[in-house]
Amino acid sequence: MVKFYQHSFTYDYQWQSVTLAFWLRYPNPFASHVLAVDVLDRYVDENGVLKTTRLVLKKGKVPKWFPENFMKNSEAFIIEESEVNPHTKTMITRTKNLNHVRIMQVEETQIFKQHESNSDITTCKTEARIVSRFGWGLTGRIEGFGQSNFIANAAKARLGMTHILQLIRDKQLNRGSSFLT
């Protein structure tokens, strides 16, 4: 069985600020489980789309009911691929864990778009798929745990993004209109 998650959220910030906050979101007070982030590849393609691949190391948690001998280390490597299209004001991100995939694989897609009628707003649509191939009668329970964890972590991620967005806004107000100068 597979568990799914969908959520839409609106940031009251311009697309440029939201995409910048995405790159600056670690560290933040709501992401203590993120241990490291490294850029593996980044380039601009022939259409002007910025494509980036990053490796993220996160600390997870194992439920108390899970057999303790099956997983010694709850850290997970996450591959994150993103495409930022400045022409369409769209950023698409895809993430999935690279290890512990038999126990649980989480695949997430996020689409950040400038709102069609208000350029001061950015919409974010999140979709996730949680799959376990563990067996032993625990598949459904593992997927349910993964889905609950994902929902809680997605809420923390929105808080983290909002925190970074507020820091960006404060910095812009203190320096005038440009964050990067």
PDB file of C-alpha atoms in Angstrom:
ATOM      1  CA  MET A   1       0.000   0.000   0.000  1.00  0.00           C
ATOM      2  CA  VAL A   2       1.114   3.584  -0.601  1.00  0.00           C
ATOM      3  CA  LYS A   3       0.339   6.699   1.458  1.00  0.00           C
ATOM      4  CA  PHE A   4      -0.083  10.051  -0.244  1.00  0.00           C
ATOM      5  CA  TYR A   5      -0.017  13.630   0.963  1.00  0.00           C
ATOM      6  CA  GLN A   6      -1.073  16.819  -0.812  1.00  0.00           C
ATOM      7  CA  HIS A   7      -1.083  20.352   0.473  1.00  0.00           C
ATOM      8  CA  SER A   8      -1.269  23.842  -0.975  1.00  0.00           C
ATOM      9  CA  PHE A   9       0.050  26.895   0.805  1.00  0.00           C
ATOM     10  CA  THR A  10       0.348  30.578   0.006  1.00  0.00           C
ATOM     11  CA  TYR A  11       3.312  32.712   1.018  1.00  0.00           C
ATOM     12  CA  ASP A  12       2.588  36.426   1.258  1.00  0.00           C
ATOM     13  CA  TYR A  13       5.918  37.157  -0.395  1.00  0.00           C
ATOM     14  CA  GLN A  14       7.094  37.682  -3.951  1.00  0.00           C
ATOM     15  CA  TRP A  15       8.367  34.663  -5.884  1.00  0.00           C
ATOM     16  CA  GLN A  16      11.939  36.007  -5.923  1.00  0.00           C
ATOM     17  CA  SER A  17      11.989  36.169  -2.123  1.00  0.00           C
ATOM     18  CA  VAL A  18      10.465  32.693  -1.730  1.00  0.00           C
ATOM     19  CA  THR A  19      12.984  31.086  -4.064  1.00  0.00           C
ATOM     20  CA  LEU A  20      15.824  32.880  -2.277  1.00  0.00           C
ATOM     21  CA  ALA A  21      14.461  31.682   1.079  1.00  0.00           C
ATOM     22  CA  PHE A  22      14.389  28.125  -0.273  1.00  0.00           C
ATOM     23  CA  TRP A  23      18.172  28.249  -0.808  1.00  0.00           C
ATOM     24  CA  LEU A  24      18.801  29.930   2.550  1.00  0.00           C
ATOM     25  CA  ARG A  25      16.371  27.880   4.662  1.00  0.00           C
ATOM     26  CA  TYR A  26      19.016  25.840   6.510  1.00  0.00           C
ATOM     27  CA  PRO A  27      19.838  26.377   9.253  1.00  0.00           C
ATOM     28  CA  ASN A  28      16.669  27.646  10.886  1.00  0.00           C
ATOM     29  CA  PRO A  29      15.107  27.049  14.320  1.00  0.00           C
ATOM     30  CA  PHE A  30      12.531  24.643  12.866  1.00  0.00           C
ATOM     31  CA  ALA A  31      15.022  22.347  11.100  1.00  0.00           C
ATOM     32  CA  SER A  32      17.333  21.001  13.778  1.00  0.00           C
ATOM     33  CA  HIS A  33      17.045  17.575  12.105  1.00  0.00           C
ATOM     34  CA  VAL A  34      18.977  18.859   9.052  1.00  0.00           C
ATOM     35  CA  LEU A  35      22.643  18.077   9.641  1.00  0.00           C
ATOM     36  CA  ALA A  36      24.272  19.108   6.337  1.00  0.00           C
ATOM     37  CA  VAL A  37      23.514  20.344   2.819  1.00  0.00           C
ATOM     38  CA  ASP A  38      25.933  20.132  -0.115  1.00  0.00           C
ATOM     39  CA  VAL A  39      25.533  21.254  -3.728  1.00  0.00           C
ATOM     40  CA  LEU A  40      26.529  18.409  -6.056  1.00  0.00           C
ATOM     41  CA  ASP A  41      25.746  20.111  -9.373  1.00  0.00           C
ATOM     42  CA  ARG A  42      24.398  23.475 -10.515  1.00  0.00           C
ATOM     43  CA  TYR A  43      24.095  24.955 -13.986  1.00  0.00           C
ATOM     44  CA  VAL A  44      21.865  27.103 -16.168  1.00  0.00           C
ATOM     45  CA  ASP A  45      20.496  25.203 -19.160  1.00  0.00           C
ATOM     46  CA  GLU A  46      20.024  26.554 -22.706  1.00  0.00           C
ATOM     47  CA  ASN A  47      16.541  27.884 -21.754  1.00  0.00           C
ATOM     48  CA  GLY A  48      17.834  29.898 -18.805  1.00  0.00           C
ATOM     49  CA  VAL A  49      16.547  27.424 -16.197  1.00  0.00           C
ATOM     50  CA  LEU A  50      18.744  26.997 -13.124  1.00  0.00           C
ATOM     51  CA  LYS A  51      19.117  23.279 -12.347  1.00  0.00           C
ATOM     52  CA  THR A  52      20.584  22.213  -9.029  1.00  0.00           C
ATOM     53  CA  THR A  53      21.226  18.876  -7.358  1.00  0.00           C
ATOM     54  CA  ARG A  54      21.919  18.882  -3.633  1.00  0.00           C
ATOM     55  CA  LEU A  55      22.597  16.191  -1.069  1.00  0.00           C
ATOM     56  CA  VAL A  56      20.947  16.720   2.315  1.00  0.00           C
ATOM     57  CA  LEU A  57      21.747  14.741   5.458  1.00  0.00           C
ATOM     58  CA  LYS A  58      18.870  14.539   7.924  1.00  0.00           C
ATOM     59  CA  LYS A  59      18.502  12.935  11.314  1.00  0.00           C
ATOM     60  CA  GLY A  60      15.357  10.853  11.539  1.00  0.00           C
ATOM     61  CA  LYS A  61      13.579   9.047  14.289  1.00  0.00           C
ATOM     62  CA  VAL A  62      12.537   5.457  14.563  1.00  0.00           C
ATOM     63  CA  PRO A  63       9.275   4.593  16.320  1.00  0.00           C
ATOM     64  CA  LYS A  64       9.576   2.631  19.549  1.00  0.00           C
ATOM     65  CA  TRP A  65       7.575  -0.252  18.091  1.00  0.00           C
ATOM     66  CA  PHE A  66      10.025  -0.757  15.195  1.00  0.00           C
ATOM     67  CA  PRO A  67      12.384  -3.773  15.585  1.00  0.00           C
ATOM     68  CA  GLU A  68      15.610  -2.169  16.866  1.00  0.00           C
ATOM     69  CA  ASN A  69      18.060  -4.505  15.112  1.00  0.00           C
ATOM     70  CA  PHE A  70      16.865  -3.564  11.614  1.00  0.00           C
ATOM     71  CA  MET A  71      18.126  -0.004  11.580  1.00  0.00           C
ATOM     72  CA  LYS A  72      21.231   1.037  13.482  1.00  0.00           C
ATOM     73  CA  ASN A  73      21.450   4.582  12.091  1.00  0.00           C
ATOM     74  CA  SER A  74      18.421   6.821  11.582  1.00  0.00           C
ATOM     75  CA  GLU A  75      20.319   9.401   9.512  1.00  0.00           C
ATOM     76  CA  ALA A  76      19.128   9.628   5.924  1.00  0.00           C
ATOM     77  CA  PHE A  77      20.698  11.020   2.788  1.00  0.00           C
ATOM     78  CA  ILE A  78      18.191  12.937   0.676  1.00  0.00           C
ATOM     79  CA  ILE A  79      18.747  13.853  -2.969  1.00  0.00           C
ATOM     80  CA  GLU A  80      17.128  17.151  -3.940  1.00  0.00           C
ATOM     81  CA  GLU A  81      16.759  18.178  -7.568  1.00  0.00           C
ATOM     82  CA  SER A  82      15.381  21.583  -8.449  1.00  0.00           C
ATOM     83  CA  GLU A  83      14.559  23.666 -11.494  1.00  0.00           C
ATOM     84  CA  VAL A  84      14.137  27.414 -11.203  1.00  0.00           C
ATOM     85  CA  ASN A  85      12.571  29.052 -14.253  1.00  0.00           C
ATOM     86  CA  PRO A  86      12.778  32.860 -13.969  1.00  0.00           C
ATOM     87  CA  HIS A  87      10.732  33.308 -17.180  1.00  0.00           C
ATOM     88  CA  THR A  88       7.644  31.472 -15.889  1.00  0.00           C
ATOM     89  CA  LYS A  89       8.356  32.344 -12.210  1.00  0.00           C
ATOM     90  CA  THR A  90       8.206  28.657 -11.299  1.00  0.00           C
ATOM     91  CA  MET A  91      10.456  26.531  -9.118  1.00  0.00           C
ATOM     92  CA  ILE A  92       9.998  22.755  -9.005  1.00  0.00           C
ATOM     93  CA  THR A  93      11.792  20.647  -6.404  1.00  0.00           C
ATOM     94  CA  ARG A  94      11.923  16.874  -6.122  1.00  0.00           C
ATOM     95  CA  THR A  95      13.384  15.025  -3.156  1.00  0.00           C
ATOM     96  CA  LYS A  96      13.724  11.398  -2.118  1.00  0.00           C
ATOM     97  CA  ASN A  97      15.729   9.470   0.413  1.00  0.00           C
ATOM     98  CA  LEU A  98      18.648   7.412  -0.875  1.00  0.00           C
ATOM     99  CA  ASN A  99      19.058   5.028   2.043  1.00  0.00           C
ATOM    100  CA  HIS A 100      16.586   2.997   4.142  1.00  0.00           C
ATOM    101  CA  VAL A 101      14.473   2.702   0.965  1.00  0.00           C
ATOM    102  CA  ARG A 102      13.258  -0.819   1.713  1.00  0.00           C
ATOM    103  CA  ILE A 103      11.995   0.299   5.103  1.00  0.00           C
ATOM    104  CA  MET A 104      10.471   3.522   3.751  1.00  0.00           C
ATOM    105  CA  GLN A 105      10.883   5.657   0.638  1.00  0.00           C
ATOM    106  CA  VAL A 106       9.566   9.220   0.718  1.00  0.00           C
ATOM    107  CA  GLU A 107       9.313  11.106  -2.578  1.00  0.00           C
ATOM    108  CA  GLU A 108       8.259  14.747  -2.487  1.00  0.00           C
ATOM    109  CA  THR A 109       7.523  17.264  -5.224  1.00  0.00           C
ATOM    110  CA  GLN A 110       6.983  20.947  -4.576  1.00  0.00           C
ATOM    111  CA  ILE A 111       5.928  23.576  -7.101  1.00  0.00           C
ATOM    112  CA  PHE A 112       6.413  27.220  -6.184  1.00  0.00           C
ATOM    113  CA  LYS A 113       4.690  29.654  -8.563  1.00  0.00           C
ATOM    114  CA  GLN A 114       4.068  33.347  -8.647  1.00  0.00           C
ATOM    115  CA  HIS A 115       0.355  33.894  -8.127  1.00  0.00           C
ATOM    116  CA  GLU A 116      -1.390  34.548 -11.446  1.00  0.00           C
ATOM    117  CA  SER A 117      -3.156  37.757 -10.407  1.00  0.00           C
ATOM    118  CA  ASN A 118      -1.002  39.049  -7.521  1.00  0.00           C
ATOM    119  CA  SER A 119       2.781  39.168  -7.934  1.00  0.00           C
ATOM    120  CA  ASP A 120       3.224  39.749  -4.178  1.00  0.00           C
ATOM    121  CA  ILE A 121       2.024  36.190  -3.460  1.00  0.00           C
ATOM    122  CA  THR A 122       3.665  32.825  -4.153  1.00  0.00           C
ATOM    123  CA  THR A 123       1.763  29.546  -4.130  1.00  0.00           C
ATOM    124  CA  CYS A 124       3.342  26.269  -3.117  1.00  0.00           C
ATOM    125  CA  LYS A 125       1.846  22.898  -3.935  1.00  0.00           C
ATOM    126  CA  THR A 126       3.368  19.906  -2.134  1.00  0.00           C
ATOM    127  CA  GLU A 127       2.788  16.273  -3.040  1.00  0.00           C
ATOM    128  CA  ALA A 128       4.416  13.290  -1.359  1.00  0.00           C
ATOM    129  CA  ARG A 129       4.339   9.546  -1.750  1.00  0.00           C
ATOM    130  CA  ILE A 130       5.348   7.282   1.132  1.00  0.00           C
ATOM    131  CA  VAL A 131       6.073   3.609   0.355  1.00  0.00           C
ATOM    132  CA  SER A 132       7.357   0.766   2.502  1.00  0.00           C
ATOM    133  CA  ARG A 133       8.566  -2.561   1.161  1.00  0.00           C
ATOM    134  CA  PHE A 134       9.501  -3.840   4.593  1.00  0.00           C
ATOM    135  CA  GLY A 135       6.887  -6.561   4.954  1.00  0.00           C
ATOM    136  CA  TRP A 136       6.654  -8.584   8.175  1.00  0.00           C
ATOM    137  CA  GLY A 137       3.157  -7.192   8.671  1.00  0.00           C
ATOM    138  CA  LEU A 138       4.582  -3.727   9.365  1.00  0.00           C
ATOM    139  CA  THR A 139       4.239  -2.104   5.925  1.00  0.00           C
ATOM    140  CA  GLY A 140       0.998  -0.237   6.647  1.00  0.00           C
ATOM    141  CA  ARG A 141       2.177   0.841  10.072  1.00  0.00           C
ATOM    142  CA  ILE A 142       5.498   2.128   8.696  1.00  0.00           C
ATOM    143  CA  GLU A 143       3.725   4.050   5.927  1.00  0.00           C
ATOM    144  CA  GLY A 144       1.269   5.541   8.435  1.00  0.00           C
ATOM    145  CA  PHE A 145       4.180   6.603  10.654  1.00  0.00           C
ATOM    146  CA  GLY A 146       5.942   8.089   7.614  1.00  0.00           C
ATOM    147  CA  GLN A 147       2.854   9.998   6.544  1.00  0.00           C
ATOM    148  CA  SER A 148       2.270  11.431  10.046  1.00  0.00           C
ATOM    149  CA  ASN A 149       5.926  12.405  10.307  1.00  0.00           C
ATOM    150  CA  PHE A 150       5.847  13.985   6.849  1.00  0.00           C
ATOM    151  CA  ILE A 151       2.778  16.070   7.715  1.00  0.00           C
ATOM    152  CA  ALA A 152       4.411  17.313  10.940  1.00  0.00           C
ATOM    153  CA  ASN A 153       7.715  18.053   9.198  1.00  0.00           C
ATOM    154  CA  ALA A 154       5.966  19.845   6.314  1.00  0.00           C
ATOM    155  CA  ALA A 155       4.332  22.186   8.839  1.00  0.00           C
ATOM    156  CA  LYS A 156       7.751  22.843  10.414  1.00  0.00           C
ATOM    157  CA  ALA A 157       9.230  23.438   6.948  1.00  0.00           C
ATOM    158  CA  ARG A 158       6.604  26.127   6.259  1.00  0.00           C
ATOM    159  CA  LEU A 159       7.442  27.753   9.606  1.00  0.00           C
ATOM    160  CA  GLY A 160      11.137  27.626   8.717  1.00  0.00           C
ATOM    161  CA  MET A 161      10.533  29.179   5.304  1.00  0.00           C
ATOM    162  CA  THR A 162       8.389  31.900   6.869  1.00  0.00           C
ATOM    163  CA  HIS A 163      11.142  32.562   9.422  1.00  0.00           C
ATOM    164  CA  ILE A 164      13.751  32.963   6.659  1.00  0.00           C
ATOM    165  CA  LEU A 165      11.347  35.086   4.582  1.00  0.00           C
ATOM    166  CA  GLN A 166      10.880  37.426   7.535  1.00  0.00           C
ATOM    167  CA  LEU A 167      14.663  37.701   7.947  1.00  0.00           C
ATOM    168  CA  ILE A 168      14.931  38.575   4.245  1.00  0.00           C
ATOM    169  CA  ARG A 169      12.165  41.182   4.570  1.00  0.00           C
ATOM    170  CA  ASP A 170      13.835  42.702   7.649  1.00  0.00           C
ATOM    171  CA  LYS A 171      17.180  42.825   5.845  1.00  0.00           C
ATOM    172  CA  GLN A 172      15.566  44.504   2.809  1.00  0.00           C
ATOM    173  CA  LEU A 173      13.899  47.103   5.025  1.00  0.00           C
ATOM    174  CA  ASN A 174      17.185  47.826   6.797  1.00  0.00           C
ATOM    175  CA  ARG A 175      19.216  48.129   3.588  1.00  0.00           C
ATOM    176  CA  GLY A 176      16.671  49.658   1.289  1.00  0.00           C
ATOM    177  CA  SER A 177      15.163  47.568  -1.479  1.00  0.00           C
ATOM    178  CA  SER A 178      18.035  45.222  -2.294  1.00  0.00           C
ATOM    179  CA  PHE A 179      18.847  42.191  -0.129  1.00  0.00           C
ATOM    180  CA  LEU A 180      22.066  41.310  -1.900  1.00  0.00           C
ATOM    181  CA  THR A 181      23.780  44.720  -1.773  1.00  0.00           C
TER     182      THR A 181
END
